[in-house]
Coordinates of C-alpha atoms and ligand atoms in Angstrom, one line a residue:
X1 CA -36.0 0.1 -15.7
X2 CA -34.1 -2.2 -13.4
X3 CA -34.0 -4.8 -16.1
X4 CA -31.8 -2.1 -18.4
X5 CA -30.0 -0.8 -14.9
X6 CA -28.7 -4.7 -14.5
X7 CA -28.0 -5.2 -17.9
X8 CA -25.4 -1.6 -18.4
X9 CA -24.2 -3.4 -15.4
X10 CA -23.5 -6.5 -16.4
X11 CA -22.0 -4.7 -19.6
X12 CA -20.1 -2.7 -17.7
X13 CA -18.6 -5.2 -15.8
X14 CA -17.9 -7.2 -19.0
X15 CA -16.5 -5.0 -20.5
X16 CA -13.8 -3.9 -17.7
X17 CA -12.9 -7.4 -17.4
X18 CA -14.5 -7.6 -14.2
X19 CA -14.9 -11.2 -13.4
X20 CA -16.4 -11.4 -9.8
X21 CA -20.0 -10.6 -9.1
X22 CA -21.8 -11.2 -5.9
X23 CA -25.6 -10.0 -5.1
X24 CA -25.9 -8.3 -1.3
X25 CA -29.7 -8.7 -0.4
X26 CA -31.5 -4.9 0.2
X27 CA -33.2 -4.2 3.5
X28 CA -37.1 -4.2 2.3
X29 CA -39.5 -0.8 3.6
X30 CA -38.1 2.8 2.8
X31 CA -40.9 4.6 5.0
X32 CA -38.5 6.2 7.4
X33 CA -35.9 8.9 5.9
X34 CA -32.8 6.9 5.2
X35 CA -30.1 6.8 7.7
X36 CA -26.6 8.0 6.3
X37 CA -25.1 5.2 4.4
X38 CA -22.6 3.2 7.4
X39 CA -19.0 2.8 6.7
X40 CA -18.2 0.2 9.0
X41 CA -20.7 -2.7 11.2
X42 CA -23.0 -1.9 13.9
X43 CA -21.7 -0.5 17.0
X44 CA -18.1 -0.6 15.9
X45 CA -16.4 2.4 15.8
X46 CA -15.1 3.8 12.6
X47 CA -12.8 6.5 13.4
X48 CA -9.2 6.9 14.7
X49 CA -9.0 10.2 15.4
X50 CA -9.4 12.3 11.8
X51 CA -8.8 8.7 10.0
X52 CA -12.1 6.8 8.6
X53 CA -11.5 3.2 9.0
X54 CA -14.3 1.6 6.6
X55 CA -15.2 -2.3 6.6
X56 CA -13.9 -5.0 5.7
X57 CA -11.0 -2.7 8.1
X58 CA -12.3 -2.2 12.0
X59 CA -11.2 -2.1 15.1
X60 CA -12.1 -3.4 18.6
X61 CA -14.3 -6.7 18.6
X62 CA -14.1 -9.5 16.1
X63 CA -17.2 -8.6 14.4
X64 CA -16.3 -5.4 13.3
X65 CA -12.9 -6.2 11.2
X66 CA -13.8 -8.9 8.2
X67 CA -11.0 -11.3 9.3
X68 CA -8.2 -10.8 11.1
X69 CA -5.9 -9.4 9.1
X70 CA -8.4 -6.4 9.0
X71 CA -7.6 -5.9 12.4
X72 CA -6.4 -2.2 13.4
X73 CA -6.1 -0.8 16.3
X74 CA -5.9 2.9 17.8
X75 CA -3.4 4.1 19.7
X76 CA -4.9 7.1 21.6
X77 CA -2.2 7.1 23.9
X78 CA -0.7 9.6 21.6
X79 CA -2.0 13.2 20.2
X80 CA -3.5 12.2 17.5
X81 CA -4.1 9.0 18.4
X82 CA -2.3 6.2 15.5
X83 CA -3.5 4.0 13.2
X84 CA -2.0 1.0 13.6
X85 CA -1.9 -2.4 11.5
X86 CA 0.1 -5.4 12.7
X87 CA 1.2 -3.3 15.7
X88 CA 3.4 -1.8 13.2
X89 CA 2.6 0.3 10.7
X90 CA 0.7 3.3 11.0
X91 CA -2.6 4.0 8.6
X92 CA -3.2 7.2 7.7
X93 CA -5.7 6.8 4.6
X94 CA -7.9 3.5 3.4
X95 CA -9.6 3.8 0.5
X96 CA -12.2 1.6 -0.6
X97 CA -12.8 1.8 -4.7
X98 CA -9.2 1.6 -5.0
X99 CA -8.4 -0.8 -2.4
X100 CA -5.5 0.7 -1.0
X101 CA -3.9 1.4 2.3
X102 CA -1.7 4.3 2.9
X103 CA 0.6 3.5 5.6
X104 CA 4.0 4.7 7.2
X105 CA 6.9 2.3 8.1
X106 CA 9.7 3.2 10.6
X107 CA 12.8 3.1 9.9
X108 CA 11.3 3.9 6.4
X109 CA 14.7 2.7 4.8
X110 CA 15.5 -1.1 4.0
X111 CA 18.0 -2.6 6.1
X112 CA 20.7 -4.2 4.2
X113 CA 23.2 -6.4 5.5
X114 CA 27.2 -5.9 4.5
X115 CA 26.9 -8.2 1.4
X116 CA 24.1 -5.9 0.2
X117 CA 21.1 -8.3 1.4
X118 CA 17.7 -6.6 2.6
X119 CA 14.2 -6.4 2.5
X120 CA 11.1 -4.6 3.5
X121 CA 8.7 -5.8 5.4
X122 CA 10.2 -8.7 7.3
X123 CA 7.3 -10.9 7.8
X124 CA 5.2 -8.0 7.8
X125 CA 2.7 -8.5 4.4
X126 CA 1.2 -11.5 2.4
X127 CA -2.1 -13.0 3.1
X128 CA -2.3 -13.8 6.5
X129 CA -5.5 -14.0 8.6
X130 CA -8.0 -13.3 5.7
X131 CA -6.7 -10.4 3.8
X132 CA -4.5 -10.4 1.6
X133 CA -1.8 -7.4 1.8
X134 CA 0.8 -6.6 -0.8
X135 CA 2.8 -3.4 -2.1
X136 CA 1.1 -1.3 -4.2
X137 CA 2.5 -0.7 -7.8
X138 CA 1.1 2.1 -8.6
X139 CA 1.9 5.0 -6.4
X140 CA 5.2 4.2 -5.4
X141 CA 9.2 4.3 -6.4
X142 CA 12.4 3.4 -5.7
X143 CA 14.8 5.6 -3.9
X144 CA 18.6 5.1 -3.4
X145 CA 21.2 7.4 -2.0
X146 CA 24.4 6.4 -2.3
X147 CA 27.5 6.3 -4.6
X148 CA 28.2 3.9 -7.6
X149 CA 25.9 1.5 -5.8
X150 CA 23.1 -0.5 -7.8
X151 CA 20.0 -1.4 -6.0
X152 CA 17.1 -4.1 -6.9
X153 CA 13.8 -4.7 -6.0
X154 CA 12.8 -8.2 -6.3
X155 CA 9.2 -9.4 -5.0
X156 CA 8.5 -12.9 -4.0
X157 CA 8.9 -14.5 -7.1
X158 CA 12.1 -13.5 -7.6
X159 CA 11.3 -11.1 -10.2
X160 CA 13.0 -7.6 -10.7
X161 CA 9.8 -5.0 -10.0
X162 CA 12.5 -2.3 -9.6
X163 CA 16.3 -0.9 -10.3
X164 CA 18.2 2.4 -10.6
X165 CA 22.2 2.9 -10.2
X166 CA 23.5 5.9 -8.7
X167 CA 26.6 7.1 -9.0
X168 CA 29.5 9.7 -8.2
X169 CA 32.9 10.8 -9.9
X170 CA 36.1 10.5 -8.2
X171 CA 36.1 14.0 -7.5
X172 CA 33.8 16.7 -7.4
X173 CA 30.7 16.7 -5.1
X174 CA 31.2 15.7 -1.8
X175 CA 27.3 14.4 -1.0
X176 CA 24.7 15.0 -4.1
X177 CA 24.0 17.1 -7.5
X178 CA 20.9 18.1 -7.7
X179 CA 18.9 16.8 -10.6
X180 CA 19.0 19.3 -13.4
X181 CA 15.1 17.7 -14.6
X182 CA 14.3 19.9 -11.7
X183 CA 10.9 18.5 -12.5
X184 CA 9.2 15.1 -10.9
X185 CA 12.3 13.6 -10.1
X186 CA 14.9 15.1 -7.9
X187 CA 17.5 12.5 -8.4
X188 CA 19.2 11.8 -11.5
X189 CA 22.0 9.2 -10.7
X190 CA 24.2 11.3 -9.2
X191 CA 24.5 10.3 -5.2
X192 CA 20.7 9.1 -5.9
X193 CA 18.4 7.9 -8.1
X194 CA 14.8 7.2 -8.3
X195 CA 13.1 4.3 -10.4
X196 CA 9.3 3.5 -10.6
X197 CA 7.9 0.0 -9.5
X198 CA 6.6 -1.8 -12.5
X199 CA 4.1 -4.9 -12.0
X200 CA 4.8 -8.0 -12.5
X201 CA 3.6 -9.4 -16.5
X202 CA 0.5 -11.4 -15.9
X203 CA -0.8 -12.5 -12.8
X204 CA 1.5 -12.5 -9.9
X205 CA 0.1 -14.8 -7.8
X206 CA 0.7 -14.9 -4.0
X207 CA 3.9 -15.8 -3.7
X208 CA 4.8 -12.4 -5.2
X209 CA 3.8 -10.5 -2.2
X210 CA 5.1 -13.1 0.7
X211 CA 8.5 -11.3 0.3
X212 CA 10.5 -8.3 -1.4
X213 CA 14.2 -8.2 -1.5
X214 CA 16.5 -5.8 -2.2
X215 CA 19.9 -6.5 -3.6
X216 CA 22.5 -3.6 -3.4
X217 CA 25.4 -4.2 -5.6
X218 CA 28.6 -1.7 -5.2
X219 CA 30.6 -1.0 -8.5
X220 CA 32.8 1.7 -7.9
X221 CA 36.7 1.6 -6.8
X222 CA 36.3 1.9 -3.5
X223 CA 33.4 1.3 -1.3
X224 CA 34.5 2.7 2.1
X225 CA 35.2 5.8 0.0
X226 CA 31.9 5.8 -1.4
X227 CA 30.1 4.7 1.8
X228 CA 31.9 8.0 3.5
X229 CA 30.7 10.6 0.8
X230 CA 27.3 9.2 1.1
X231 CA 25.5 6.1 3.3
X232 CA 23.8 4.0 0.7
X233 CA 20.4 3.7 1.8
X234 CA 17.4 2.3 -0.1
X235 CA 13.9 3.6 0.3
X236 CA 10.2 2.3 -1.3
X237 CA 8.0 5.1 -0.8
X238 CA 5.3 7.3 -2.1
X239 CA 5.8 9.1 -5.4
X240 CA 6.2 12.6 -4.1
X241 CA 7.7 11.6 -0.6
X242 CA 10.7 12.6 -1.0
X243 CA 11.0 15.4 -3.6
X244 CA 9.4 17.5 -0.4
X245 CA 12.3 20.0 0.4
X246 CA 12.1 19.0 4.0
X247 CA 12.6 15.1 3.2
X248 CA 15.4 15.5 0.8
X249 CA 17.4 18.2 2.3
X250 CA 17.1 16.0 5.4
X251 CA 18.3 12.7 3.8
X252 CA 20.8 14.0 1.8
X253 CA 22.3 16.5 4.0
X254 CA 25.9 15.5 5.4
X255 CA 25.0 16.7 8.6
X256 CA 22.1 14.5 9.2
X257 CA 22.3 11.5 6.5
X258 CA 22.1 8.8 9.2
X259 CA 18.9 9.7 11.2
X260 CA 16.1 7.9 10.9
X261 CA 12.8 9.3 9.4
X262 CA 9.8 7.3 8.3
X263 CA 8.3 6.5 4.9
X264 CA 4.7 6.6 3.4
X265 CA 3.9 3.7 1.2
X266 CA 1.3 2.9 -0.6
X267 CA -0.6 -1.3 0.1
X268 CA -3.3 -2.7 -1.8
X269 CA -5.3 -5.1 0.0
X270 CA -8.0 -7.7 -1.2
X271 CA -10.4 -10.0 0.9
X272 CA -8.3 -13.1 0.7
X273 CA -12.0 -15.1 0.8
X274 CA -13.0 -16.5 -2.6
X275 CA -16.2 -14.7 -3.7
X276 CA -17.7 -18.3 -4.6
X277 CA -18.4 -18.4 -0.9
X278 CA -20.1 -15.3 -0.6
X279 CA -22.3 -15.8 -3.9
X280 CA -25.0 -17.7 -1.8
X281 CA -27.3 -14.4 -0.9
X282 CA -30.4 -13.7 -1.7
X283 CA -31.2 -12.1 -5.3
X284 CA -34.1 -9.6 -3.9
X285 CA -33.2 -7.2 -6.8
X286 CA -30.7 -5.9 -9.8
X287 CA -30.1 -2.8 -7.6
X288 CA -28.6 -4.7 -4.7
X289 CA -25.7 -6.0 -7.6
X290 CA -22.4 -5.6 -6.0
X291 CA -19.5 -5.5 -8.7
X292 CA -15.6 -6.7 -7.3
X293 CA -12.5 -7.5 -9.0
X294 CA -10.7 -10.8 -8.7
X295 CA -7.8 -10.1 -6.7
X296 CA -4.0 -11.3 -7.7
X297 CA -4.4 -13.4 -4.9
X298 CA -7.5 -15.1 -5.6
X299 CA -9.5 -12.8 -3.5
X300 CA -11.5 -10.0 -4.2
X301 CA -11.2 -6.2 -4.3
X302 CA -12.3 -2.7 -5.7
X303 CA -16.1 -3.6 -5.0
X304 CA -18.4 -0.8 -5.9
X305 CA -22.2 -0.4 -5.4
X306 CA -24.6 -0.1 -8.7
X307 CA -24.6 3.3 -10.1
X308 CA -26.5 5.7 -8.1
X309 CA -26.3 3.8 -5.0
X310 CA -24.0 5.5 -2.0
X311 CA -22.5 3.3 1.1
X312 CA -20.0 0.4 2.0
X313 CA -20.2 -2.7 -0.9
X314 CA -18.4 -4.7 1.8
X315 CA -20.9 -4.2 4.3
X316 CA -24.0 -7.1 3.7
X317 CA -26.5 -4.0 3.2
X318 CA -24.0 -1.9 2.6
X319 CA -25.5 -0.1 -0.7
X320 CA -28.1 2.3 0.1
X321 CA -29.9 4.3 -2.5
Ligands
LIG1 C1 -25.9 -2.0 19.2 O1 -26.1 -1.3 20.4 C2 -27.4 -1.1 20.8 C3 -27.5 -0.3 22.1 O2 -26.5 -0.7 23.0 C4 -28.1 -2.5 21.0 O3 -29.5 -2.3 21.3 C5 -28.0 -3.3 19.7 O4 -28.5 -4.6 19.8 C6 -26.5 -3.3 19.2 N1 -26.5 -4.0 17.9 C7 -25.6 -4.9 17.6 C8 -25.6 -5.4 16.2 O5 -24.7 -5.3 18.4
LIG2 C1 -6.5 -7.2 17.1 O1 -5.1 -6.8 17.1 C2 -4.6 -6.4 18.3 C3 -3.2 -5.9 18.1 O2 -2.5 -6.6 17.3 C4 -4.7 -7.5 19.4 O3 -4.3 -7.0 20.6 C5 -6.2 -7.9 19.5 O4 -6.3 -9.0 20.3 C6 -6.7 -8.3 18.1 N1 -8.1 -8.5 18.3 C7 -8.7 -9.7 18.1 C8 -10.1 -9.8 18.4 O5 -8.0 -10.7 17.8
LIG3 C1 -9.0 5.2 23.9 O1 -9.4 3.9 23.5 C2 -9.9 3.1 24.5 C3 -10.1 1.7 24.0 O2 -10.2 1.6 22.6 C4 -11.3 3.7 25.0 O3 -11.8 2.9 26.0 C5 -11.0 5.1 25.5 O4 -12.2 5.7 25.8 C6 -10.3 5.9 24.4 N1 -9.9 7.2 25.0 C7 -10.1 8.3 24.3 C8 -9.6 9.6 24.9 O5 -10.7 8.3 23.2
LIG4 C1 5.0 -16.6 -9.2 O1 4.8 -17.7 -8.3 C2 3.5 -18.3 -8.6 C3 3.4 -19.4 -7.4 O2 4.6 -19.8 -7.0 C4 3.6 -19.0 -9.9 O3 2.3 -19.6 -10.2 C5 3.7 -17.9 -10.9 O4 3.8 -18.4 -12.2 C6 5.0 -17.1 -10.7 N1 5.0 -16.0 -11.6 C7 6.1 -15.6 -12.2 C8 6.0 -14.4 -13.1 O5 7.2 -16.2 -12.1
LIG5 C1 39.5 3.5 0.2 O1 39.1 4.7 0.9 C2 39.4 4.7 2.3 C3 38.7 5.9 3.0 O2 38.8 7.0 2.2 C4 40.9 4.8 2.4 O3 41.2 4.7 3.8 C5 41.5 3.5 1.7 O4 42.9 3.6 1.8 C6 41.0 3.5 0.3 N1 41.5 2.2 -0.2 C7 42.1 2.1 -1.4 C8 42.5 0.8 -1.9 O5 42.3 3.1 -2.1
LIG6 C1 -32.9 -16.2 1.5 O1 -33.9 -15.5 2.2 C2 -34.7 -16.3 3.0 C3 -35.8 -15.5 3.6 O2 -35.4 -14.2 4.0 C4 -33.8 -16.9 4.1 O3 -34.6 -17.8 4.9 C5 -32.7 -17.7 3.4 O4 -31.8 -18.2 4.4 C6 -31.9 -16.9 2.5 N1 -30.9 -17.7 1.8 C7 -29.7 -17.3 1.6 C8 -28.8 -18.2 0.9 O5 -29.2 -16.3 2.1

């Protein structure tokens, strides 16, 4: 029985194109009723007010965060207390099978220079400390109000991950059209657009992620004109964000076009570590198989427990049947 449970899978894995297997040893006994699986290490707290905050994530002492990248901390200074990473941005989901981070940046918009120079997260992302912090491409777009402006997204590499133009005519309206998709997508090109963020062909390595630009290029006959009927600004945020009523009728109203609001975005994170170092355990069973994915940046992510097993993969121990 657990010689076919290890072979479906090693299958499994094979057949996903998973490429990182690592074996967690199992706690031996099973006398006492089993204690709820944990979601983070012993004696570390794992909640920020309604937020779960899982390992390899923790907060407080060293030993309960993986590295320190997966540091957090919890402001509960505030009602509800914050999820913070980096002192910066705030967390408001983690999840673990996908290995992504949902977190809100403030200002949410890039700030551009007057050549049309930006980008988001100054200094903020990359694989600092352990873990290994990039933005997501699934789950986000590209917004840009403005008129007859062009804006680029360009990761690390310097390769184009996103671009949409927006324009308006010489007359007619004065701040934005509505899209007439009326759909998904609010914006159309007129006054704003909205692109999706497309990943990078192939492996992208970790210089993709150390930086993302954004390049704003005006094309119409008169910028200051343009500029007056509406502020180019350039957002990377969740898909969704900002087709809420409340978001867009804020952004794009005359009235209040300049005030800052802030922006969910979806990270994926990986343990920067290589697996190879972490392949030393004990094989006490085929059960205790933990299966990861090789991360872009040589780490390792999306680590699930064998089939019918519950619990934290991250966590030595963590899968608990
Ligand atoms: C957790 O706390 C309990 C009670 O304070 C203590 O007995 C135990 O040794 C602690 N475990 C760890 C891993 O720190
Ligand atoms: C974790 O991060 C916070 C805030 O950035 C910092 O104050 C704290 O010292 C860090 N913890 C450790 C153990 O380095
Ligand atoms: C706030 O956090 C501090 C340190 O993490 C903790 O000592 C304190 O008990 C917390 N206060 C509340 C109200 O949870
Ligand atoms: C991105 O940069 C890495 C490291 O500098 C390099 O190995 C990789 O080939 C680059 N990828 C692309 C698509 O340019
Ligand atoms: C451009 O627009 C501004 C503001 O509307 C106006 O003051 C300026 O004269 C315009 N420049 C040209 C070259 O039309
Ligand atoms: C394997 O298990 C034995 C006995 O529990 C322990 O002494 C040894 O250190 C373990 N080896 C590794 C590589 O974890």
């Amino acid at each position: 029985m657990t010689i076919s449970a290890f072979s479906e899978t090693t299958a499994a894995a094979a057949a996903m194109m998973i490429v990182v297997v690592f074996v967690l040893p199992l706690s031996a006994g099973a006398a006492a009723p089993p204690p709820a699986p944990a979601i983070g290490m012993p004696n570390c707290s794992t909640s920020c007010g309604d937020i779960s905050v899982p390992y390899p994530f923790g907060m407080g002492p060293a030993r309960c965060y993986h590295s320190p990248g997966f540091n957090l901390t919890c402001d509960n200074t505030t009602s509800p207390p914050r999820l913070l990473l980096g002192g910066i941005l705030q967390v408001h989901y983690i999840s673990l099978p996908q290995s992504t981070l949902l977190v809100t940046r403030t200002p949410g918009d890039a700030r551009v220079d007057a050549g049309g120079s930006g980008s988001l997260f100054a200094g903020g992302l990359g694989d600092d400390d352990g873990a290994y912090i990039k933005l997501s491409y699934i789950g986000n777009e590209l917004i840009l109000l403005g008129c007859n402006v062009r804006a680029t997204l360009r990761n690390g590499n310097g390769t184009t991950i996103s671009t949409c133009s927006s324009l308006c005519g010489d007359i007619g309206p004065s701040w934005y059209v509505p899209s007439s998709l009326g759909s998904s997508m609010l914006c159309t090109g007129d006054a704003c657009c909205q692109a999706p963020i497309v990943a990078d062909a192939g492996t992208a390595g970790k210089a993709a992620a150390a930086s993302y630009d954004v390049k704003l290029e005006w094309f119409g006959r008169n910028r200051t004109a343009d500029e007056e009927r509406m502020p180019t600004r350039v957002f990377v945020a969740d898909k969704g964000w900002f087709e809420k009523k409340q978001v867009s009728d804020r952004l794009l109203h005359p009235a209040t076009k300049y005030i800052d609001v802030g922006a969910p975005v979806w990270l994926s994170w990986e343990v920067a570590e290589h697996p190879s170092t972490r392949a030393n355990s004990n094989i006490t069973s085929p059960s205790s198989l933990v299966v990861c994915e090789e991360g872009e940046g040589g780490g390792y992510s999306a680590c699930l427990c064998p089939e019918g097993y519950g619990g934290n993969p991250y966590i030595p121990d963590g899968c608990q049947g």
